[in-house]
Coordinates of C-alpha atoms in Angstrom, one line a residue:
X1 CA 108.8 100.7 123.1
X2 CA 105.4 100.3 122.8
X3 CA 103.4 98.3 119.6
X4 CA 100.2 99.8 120.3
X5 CA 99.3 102.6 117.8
X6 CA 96.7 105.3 118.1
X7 CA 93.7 104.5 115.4
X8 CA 94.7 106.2 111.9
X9 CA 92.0 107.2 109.2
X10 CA 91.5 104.6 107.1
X11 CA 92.3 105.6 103.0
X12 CA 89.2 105.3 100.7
X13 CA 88.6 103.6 97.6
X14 CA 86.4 105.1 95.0
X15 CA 85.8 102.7 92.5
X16 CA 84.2 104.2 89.3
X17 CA 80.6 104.4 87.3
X18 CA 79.9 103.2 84.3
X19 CA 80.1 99.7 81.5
X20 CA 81.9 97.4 79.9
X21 CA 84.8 99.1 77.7
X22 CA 83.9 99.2 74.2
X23 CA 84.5 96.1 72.4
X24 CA 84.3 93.8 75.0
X25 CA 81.9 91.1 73.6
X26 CA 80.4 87.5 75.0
X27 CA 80.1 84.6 73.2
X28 CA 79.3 81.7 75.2
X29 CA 80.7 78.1 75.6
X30 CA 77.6 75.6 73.8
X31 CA 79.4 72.9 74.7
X32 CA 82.1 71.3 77.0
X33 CA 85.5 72.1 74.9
X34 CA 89.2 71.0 75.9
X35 CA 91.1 73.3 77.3
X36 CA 94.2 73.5 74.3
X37 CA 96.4 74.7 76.7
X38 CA 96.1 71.9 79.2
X39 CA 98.5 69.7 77.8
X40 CA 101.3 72.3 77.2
X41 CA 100.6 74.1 80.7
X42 CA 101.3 70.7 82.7
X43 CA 104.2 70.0 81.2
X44 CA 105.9 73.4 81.1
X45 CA 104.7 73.8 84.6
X46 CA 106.6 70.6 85.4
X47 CA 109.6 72.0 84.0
X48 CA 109.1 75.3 85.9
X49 CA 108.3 73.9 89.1
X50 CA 111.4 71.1 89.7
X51 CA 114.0 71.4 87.1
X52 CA 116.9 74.0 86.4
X53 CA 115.1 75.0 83.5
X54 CA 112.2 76.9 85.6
X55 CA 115.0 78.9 87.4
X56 CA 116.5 80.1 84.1
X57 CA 113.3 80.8 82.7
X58 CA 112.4 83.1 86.1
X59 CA 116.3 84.7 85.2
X60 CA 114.9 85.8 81.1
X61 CA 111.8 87.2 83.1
X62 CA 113.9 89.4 85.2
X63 CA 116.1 90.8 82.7
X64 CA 113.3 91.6 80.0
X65 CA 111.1 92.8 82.6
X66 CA 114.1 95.5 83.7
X67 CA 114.4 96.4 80.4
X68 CA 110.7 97.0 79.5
X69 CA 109.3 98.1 82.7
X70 CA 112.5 100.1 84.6
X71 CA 110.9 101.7 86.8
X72 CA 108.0 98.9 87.5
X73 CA 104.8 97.4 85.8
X74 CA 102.7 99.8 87.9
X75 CA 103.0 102.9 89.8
X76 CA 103.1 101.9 93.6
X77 CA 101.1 103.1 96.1
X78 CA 101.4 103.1 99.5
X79 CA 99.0 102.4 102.1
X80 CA 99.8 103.7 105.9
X81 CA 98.6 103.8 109.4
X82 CA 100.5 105.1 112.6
X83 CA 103.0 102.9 112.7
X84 CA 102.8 100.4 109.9
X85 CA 103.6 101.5 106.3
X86 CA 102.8 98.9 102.8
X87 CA 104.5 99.3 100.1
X88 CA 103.4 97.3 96.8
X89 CA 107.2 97.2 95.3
X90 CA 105.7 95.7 90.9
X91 CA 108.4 93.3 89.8
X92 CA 108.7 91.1 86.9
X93 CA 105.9 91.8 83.8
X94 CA 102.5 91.7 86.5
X95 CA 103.9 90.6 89.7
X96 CA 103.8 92.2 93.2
X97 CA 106.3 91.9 96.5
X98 CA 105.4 94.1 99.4
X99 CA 107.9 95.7 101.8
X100 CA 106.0 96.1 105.4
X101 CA 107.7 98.1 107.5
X102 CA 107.0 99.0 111.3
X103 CA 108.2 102.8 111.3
X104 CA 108.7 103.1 115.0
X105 CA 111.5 100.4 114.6
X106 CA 112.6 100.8 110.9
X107 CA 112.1 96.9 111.0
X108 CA 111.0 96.0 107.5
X109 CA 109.6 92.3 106.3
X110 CA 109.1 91.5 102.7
X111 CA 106.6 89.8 100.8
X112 CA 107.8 87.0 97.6
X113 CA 110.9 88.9 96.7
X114 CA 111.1 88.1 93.4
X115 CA 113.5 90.7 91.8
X116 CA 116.2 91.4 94.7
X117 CA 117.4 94.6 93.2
X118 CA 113.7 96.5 93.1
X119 CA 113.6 95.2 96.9
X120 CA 116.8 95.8 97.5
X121 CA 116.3 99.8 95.7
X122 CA 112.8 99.9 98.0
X123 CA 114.7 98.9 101.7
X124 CA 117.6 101.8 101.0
X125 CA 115.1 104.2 99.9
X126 CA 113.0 103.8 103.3
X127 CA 116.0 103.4 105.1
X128 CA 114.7 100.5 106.9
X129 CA 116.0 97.1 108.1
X130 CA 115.0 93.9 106.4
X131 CA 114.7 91.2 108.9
X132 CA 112.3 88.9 107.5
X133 CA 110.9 87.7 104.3
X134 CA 107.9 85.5 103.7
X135 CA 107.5 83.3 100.6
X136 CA 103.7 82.0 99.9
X137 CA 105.4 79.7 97.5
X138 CA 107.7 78.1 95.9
X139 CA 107.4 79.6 92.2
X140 CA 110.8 81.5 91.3
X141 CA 108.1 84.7 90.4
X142 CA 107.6 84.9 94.4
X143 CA 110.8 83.5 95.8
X144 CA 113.6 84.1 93.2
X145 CA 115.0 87.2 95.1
X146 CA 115.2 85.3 98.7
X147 CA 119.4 84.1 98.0
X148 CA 120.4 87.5 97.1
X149 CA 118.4 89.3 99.9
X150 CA 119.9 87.0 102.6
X151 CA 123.7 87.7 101.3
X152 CA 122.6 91.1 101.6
X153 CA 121.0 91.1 105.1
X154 CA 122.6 88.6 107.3
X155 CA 120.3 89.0 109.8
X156 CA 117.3 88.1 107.3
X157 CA 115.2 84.9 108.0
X158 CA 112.6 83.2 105.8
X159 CA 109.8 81.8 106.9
X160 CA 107.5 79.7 104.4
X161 CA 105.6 76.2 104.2
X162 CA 108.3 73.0 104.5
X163 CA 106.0 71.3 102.2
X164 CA 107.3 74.0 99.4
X165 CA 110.8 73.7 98.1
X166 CA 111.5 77.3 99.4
X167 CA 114.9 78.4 98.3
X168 CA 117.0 80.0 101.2
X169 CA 114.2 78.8 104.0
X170 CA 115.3 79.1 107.4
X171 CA 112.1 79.3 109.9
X172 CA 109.6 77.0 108.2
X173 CA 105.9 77.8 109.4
X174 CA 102.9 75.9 110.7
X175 CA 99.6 76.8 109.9
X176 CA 98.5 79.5 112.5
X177 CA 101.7 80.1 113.4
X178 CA 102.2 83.9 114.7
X179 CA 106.2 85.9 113.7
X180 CA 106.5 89.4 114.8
X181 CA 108.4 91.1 113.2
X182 CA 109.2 94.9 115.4
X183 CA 105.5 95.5 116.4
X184 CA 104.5 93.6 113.4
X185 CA 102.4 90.1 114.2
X186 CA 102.0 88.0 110.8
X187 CA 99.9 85.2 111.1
X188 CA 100.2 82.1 108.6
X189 CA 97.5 80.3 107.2
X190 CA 98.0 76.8 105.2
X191 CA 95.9 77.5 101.8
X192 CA 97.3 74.6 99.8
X193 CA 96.1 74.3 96.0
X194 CA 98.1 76.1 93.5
X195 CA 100.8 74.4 95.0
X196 CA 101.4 71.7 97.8
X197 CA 102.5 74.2 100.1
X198 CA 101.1 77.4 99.2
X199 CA 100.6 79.8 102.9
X200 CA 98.7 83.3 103.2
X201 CA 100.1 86.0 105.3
X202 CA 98.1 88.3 107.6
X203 CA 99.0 91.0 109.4
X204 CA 97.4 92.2 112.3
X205 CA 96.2 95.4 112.1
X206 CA 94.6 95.8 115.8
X207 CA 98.0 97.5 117.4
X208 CA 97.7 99.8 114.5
X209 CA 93.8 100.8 114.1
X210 CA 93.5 99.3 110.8
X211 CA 92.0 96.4 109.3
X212 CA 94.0 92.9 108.8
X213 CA 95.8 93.0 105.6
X214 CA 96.3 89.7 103.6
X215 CA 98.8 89.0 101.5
X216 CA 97.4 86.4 99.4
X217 CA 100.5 85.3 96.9
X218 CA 98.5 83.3 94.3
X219 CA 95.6 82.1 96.7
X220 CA 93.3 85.2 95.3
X221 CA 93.7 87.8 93.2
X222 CA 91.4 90.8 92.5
X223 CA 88.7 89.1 90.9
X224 CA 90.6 85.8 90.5
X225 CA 92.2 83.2 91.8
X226 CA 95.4 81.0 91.2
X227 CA 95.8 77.6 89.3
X228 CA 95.5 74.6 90.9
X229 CA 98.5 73.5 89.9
X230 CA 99.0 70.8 93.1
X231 CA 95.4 70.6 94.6
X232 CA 91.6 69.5 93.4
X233 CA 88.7 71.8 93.0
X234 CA 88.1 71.0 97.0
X235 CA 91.3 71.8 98.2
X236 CA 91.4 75.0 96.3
X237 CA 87.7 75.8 97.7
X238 CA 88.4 75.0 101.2
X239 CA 91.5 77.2 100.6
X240 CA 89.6 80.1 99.5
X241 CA 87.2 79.6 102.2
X242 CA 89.7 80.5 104.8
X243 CA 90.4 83.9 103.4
X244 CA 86.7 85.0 103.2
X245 CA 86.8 83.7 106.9
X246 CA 89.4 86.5 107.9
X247 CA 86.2 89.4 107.6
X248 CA 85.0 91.4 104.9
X249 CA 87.4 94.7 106.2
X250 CA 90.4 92.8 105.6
X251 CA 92.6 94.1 103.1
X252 CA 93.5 92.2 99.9
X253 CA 97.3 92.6 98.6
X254 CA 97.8 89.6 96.1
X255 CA 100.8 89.1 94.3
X256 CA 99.9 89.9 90.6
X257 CA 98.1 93.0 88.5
X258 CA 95.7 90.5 87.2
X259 CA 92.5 92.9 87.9
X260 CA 91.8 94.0 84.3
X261 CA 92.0 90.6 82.8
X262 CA 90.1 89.1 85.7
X263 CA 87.0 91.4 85.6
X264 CA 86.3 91.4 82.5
X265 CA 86.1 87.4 82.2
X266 CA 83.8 87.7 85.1
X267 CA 82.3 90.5 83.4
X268 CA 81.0 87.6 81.0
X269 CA 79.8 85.2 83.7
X270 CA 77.2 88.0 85.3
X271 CA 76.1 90.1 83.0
X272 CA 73.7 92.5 85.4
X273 CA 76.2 92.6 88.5
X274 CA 76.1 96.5 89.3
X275 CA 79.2 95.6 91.4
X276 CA 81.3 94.6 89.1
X277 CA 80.5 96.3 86.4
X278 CA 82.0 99.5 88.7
X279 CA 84.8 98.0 89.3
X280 CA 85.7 97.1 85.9
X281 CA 85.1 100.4 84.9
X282 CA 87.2 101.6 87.8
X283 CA 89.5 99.2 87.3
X284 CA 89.9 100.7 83.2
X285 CA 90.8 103.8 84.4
X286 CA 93.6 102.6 86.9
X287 CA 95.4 100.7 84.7
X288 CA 95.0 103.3 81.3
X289 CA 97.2 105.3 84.0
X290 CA 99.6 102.2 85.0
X291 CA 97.9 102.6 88.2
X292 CA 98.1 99.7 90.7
X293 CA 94.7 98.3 91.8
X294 CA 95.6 96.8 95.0
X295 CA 94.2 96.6 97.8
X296 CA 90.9 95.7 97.6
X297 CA 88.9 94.2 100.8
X298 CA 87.6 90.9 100.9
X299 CA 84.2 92.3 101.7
X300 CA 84.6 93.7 97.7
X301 CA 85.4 90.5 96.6
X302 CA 82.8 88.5 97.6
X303 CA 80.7 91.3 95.5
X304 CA 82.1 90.4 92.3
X305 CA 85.0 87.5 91.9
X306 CA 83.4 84.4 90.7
X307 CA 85.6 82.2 93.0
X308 CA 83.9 83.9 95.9
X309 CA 80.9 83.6 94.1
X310 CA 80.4 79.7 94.3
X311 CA 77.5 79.7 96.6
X312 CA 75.6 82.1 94.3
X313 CA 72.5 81.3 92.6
X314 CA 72.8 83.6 89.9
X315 CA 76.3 82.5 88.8
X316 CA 75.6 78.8 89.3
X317 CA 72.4 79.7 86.6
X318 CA 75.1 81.5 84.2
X319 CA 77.4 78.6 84.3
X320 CA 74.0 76.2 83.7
X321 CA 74.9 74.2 87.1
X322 CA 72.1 73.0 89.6
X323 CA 72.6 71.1 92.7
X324 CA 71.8 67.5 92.5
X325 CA 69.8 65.8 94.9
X326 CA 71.6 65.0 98.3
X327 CA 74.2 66.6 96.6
X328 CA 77.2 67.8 99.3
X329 CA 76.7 71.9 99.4
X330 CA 80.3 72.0 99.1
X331 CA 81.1 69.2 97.1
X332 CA 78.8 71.2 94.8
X333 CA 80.2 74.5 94.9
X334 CA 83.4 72.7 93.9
X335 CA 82.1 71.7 91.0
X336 CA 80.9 75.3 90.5
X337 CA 84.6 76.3 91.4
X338 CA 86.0 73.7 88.9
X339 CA 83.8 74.8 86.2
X340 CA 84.6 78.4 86.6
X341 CA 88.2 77.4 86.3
X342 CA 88.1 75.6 83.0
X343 CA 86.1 78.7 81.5
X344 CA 88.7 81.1 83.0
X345 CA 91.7 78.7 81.3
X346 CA 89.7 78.8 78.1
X347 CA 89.4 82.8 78.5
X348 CA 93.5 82.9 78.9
X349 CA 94.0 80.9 75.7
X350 CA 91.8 82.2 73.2

């Protein structure tokens, strides 16, 4: 059987006209402040990250979100081409895993399998096979489903970073290195930061006649990006950098509905971006209807996410940062990155 797939049309995205929603209101940062949430977040992410505790923390997530959300946070929808079909499974309160199935085969990988039994319901309902999953992290809200899966489907491997403490990994990955999967071809890329080990998937779309899709974990969001939890400001940056480097048609599937929240605190950063302030509006109207809001290209994102935005001048200006004299150009736009951070962290606790 052959991979290669006749081109397929490509499905449109229509982002919406308009403002700011009503009631959404700036008031600036006049001075350096500490983020009140700093203290708490380090040491509750300790707990989460390498103790017990985190794992039945992830187990309360699981059953409340089941209970409140039972048929999922969002309504999925999927995105196909001949041959290739993505499905956004929405698990937990915001998160997403993807099932990526090649329909020739009926070979089937997921994407951070966090809640086995929405997985689980999305496999039988394609009728496909699930012979792979891949974990960008570690983080029980992308990996907590991989045990279950794997009693399920013996012939199930899972490939991740061996710098993460991946539960159930059995193939781990080097940067660049290539797993098919059917006529599938993932590609991972290293994009350490939010946590030692953290990898990116992309899938080629060239047997297929679509763009590359990347499944970013918590790399990059839709107008955000992840904590760095385990990295500086540089490693993040030099992270990011390598997913702008994929091309501006690659698709973006990240692995949490953050969009809302995310646009509107960069909403407050540029105040005359025409770009965003369609998305946003878009973006309202998606999510009034529990509408996913993935994918979005990478080409979008370096239109309106301020993490993409480092380089700039008009967001540097907003954020009242100038380039010092024999200043590194990226040692700068790390400190841009850094400072957007802190204001995003401050945005999240107030």
């Amino acid at each position: 059987q052959s991979c290669r797939r006749p081109a397929g049309q490509r499905a449109s995205q229509e982002p919406g006209s308009g403002g700011l929603p009503e009631g959404v209101e700036y008031i600036p940062t006049r001075k350096k402040g500490k983020n009140p949430m700093k203290p708490v977040g380090v040491a509750w992410y300790s707990l989460y990250a390498r103790t017990r505790l985190g794992y039945l923390f992830y187990q309360r997530q699981v059953k409340k979100a089941r209970e409140r959300y039972p048929h999922g946070h969002s309504v999925p929808q999927p995105y196909g081409f001949p041959g290739v079909k993505i499905l956004p499974i929405p698990v937990l309160s915001n998160n997403y895993s993807y099932l990526v199935i090649d329909t020739g085969s009926g070979q089937a990988a997921a994407i951070d399998p966090s809640d086995p039994l929405a997985v689980q319901a999305a496999i039988e309902e394609e009728g496909v096979m699930l012979e792979a999953i891949f974990c960008t992290h570690k983080h029980w809200d992308h990996s907590g489903g991989n045990e279950a899966l794997c009693q399920k489907h013996s012939s199930c491997r899972v490939y991740g970073s061996a710098l993460d403490a991946i539960p159930q990994l059995t193939n781990p990955l080097a940067d660049r290195e290539k797993v098919s999967v059917g006529c599938l071809t993932f590609e991972a890329l290293a994009t350490p930061g939010h946590t030692v080990g953290h990898m990116v998937y992309v899938l080629d779309g060239g047997p297929f006649g679509s763009p590359p899709s990347l499944f970013s974990g918590d790399l990059l969001f839709l107008a955000g990006c992840g904590r760095p939890f385990e990295g500086s400001p540089e490693t993040m940056l030099a992270s990011l950098d390598v997913a702008v480097g994929l091309g501006e048609d690659t698709l973006l599937w990240p692995g949490h509905e953050y969009a809302l929240e995310c646009l509107t605190f960069a909403s407050l950063l540029e105040l005359d971006n025409s770009a965003l302030e369609q998305k946003l509006q878009w973006a309202v109207q998606q999510r009034q209807e529990k509408r996913s809001t993935c994918p979005s290209t990478l080409g979008e994102e370096q239109t309106y996410n301020p993490f993409l935005r480092t380089h700039r001048p008009e967001l540097q200006e907003a954020l009242g940062l100038w380039q010092g004299a024999g200043e590194d150009p990226d040692a700068f736009r790390a400190r841009v990155l850094k400072e957007v951070r802190r204001r995003k962290d401050l945005y999240q606790a107030s």
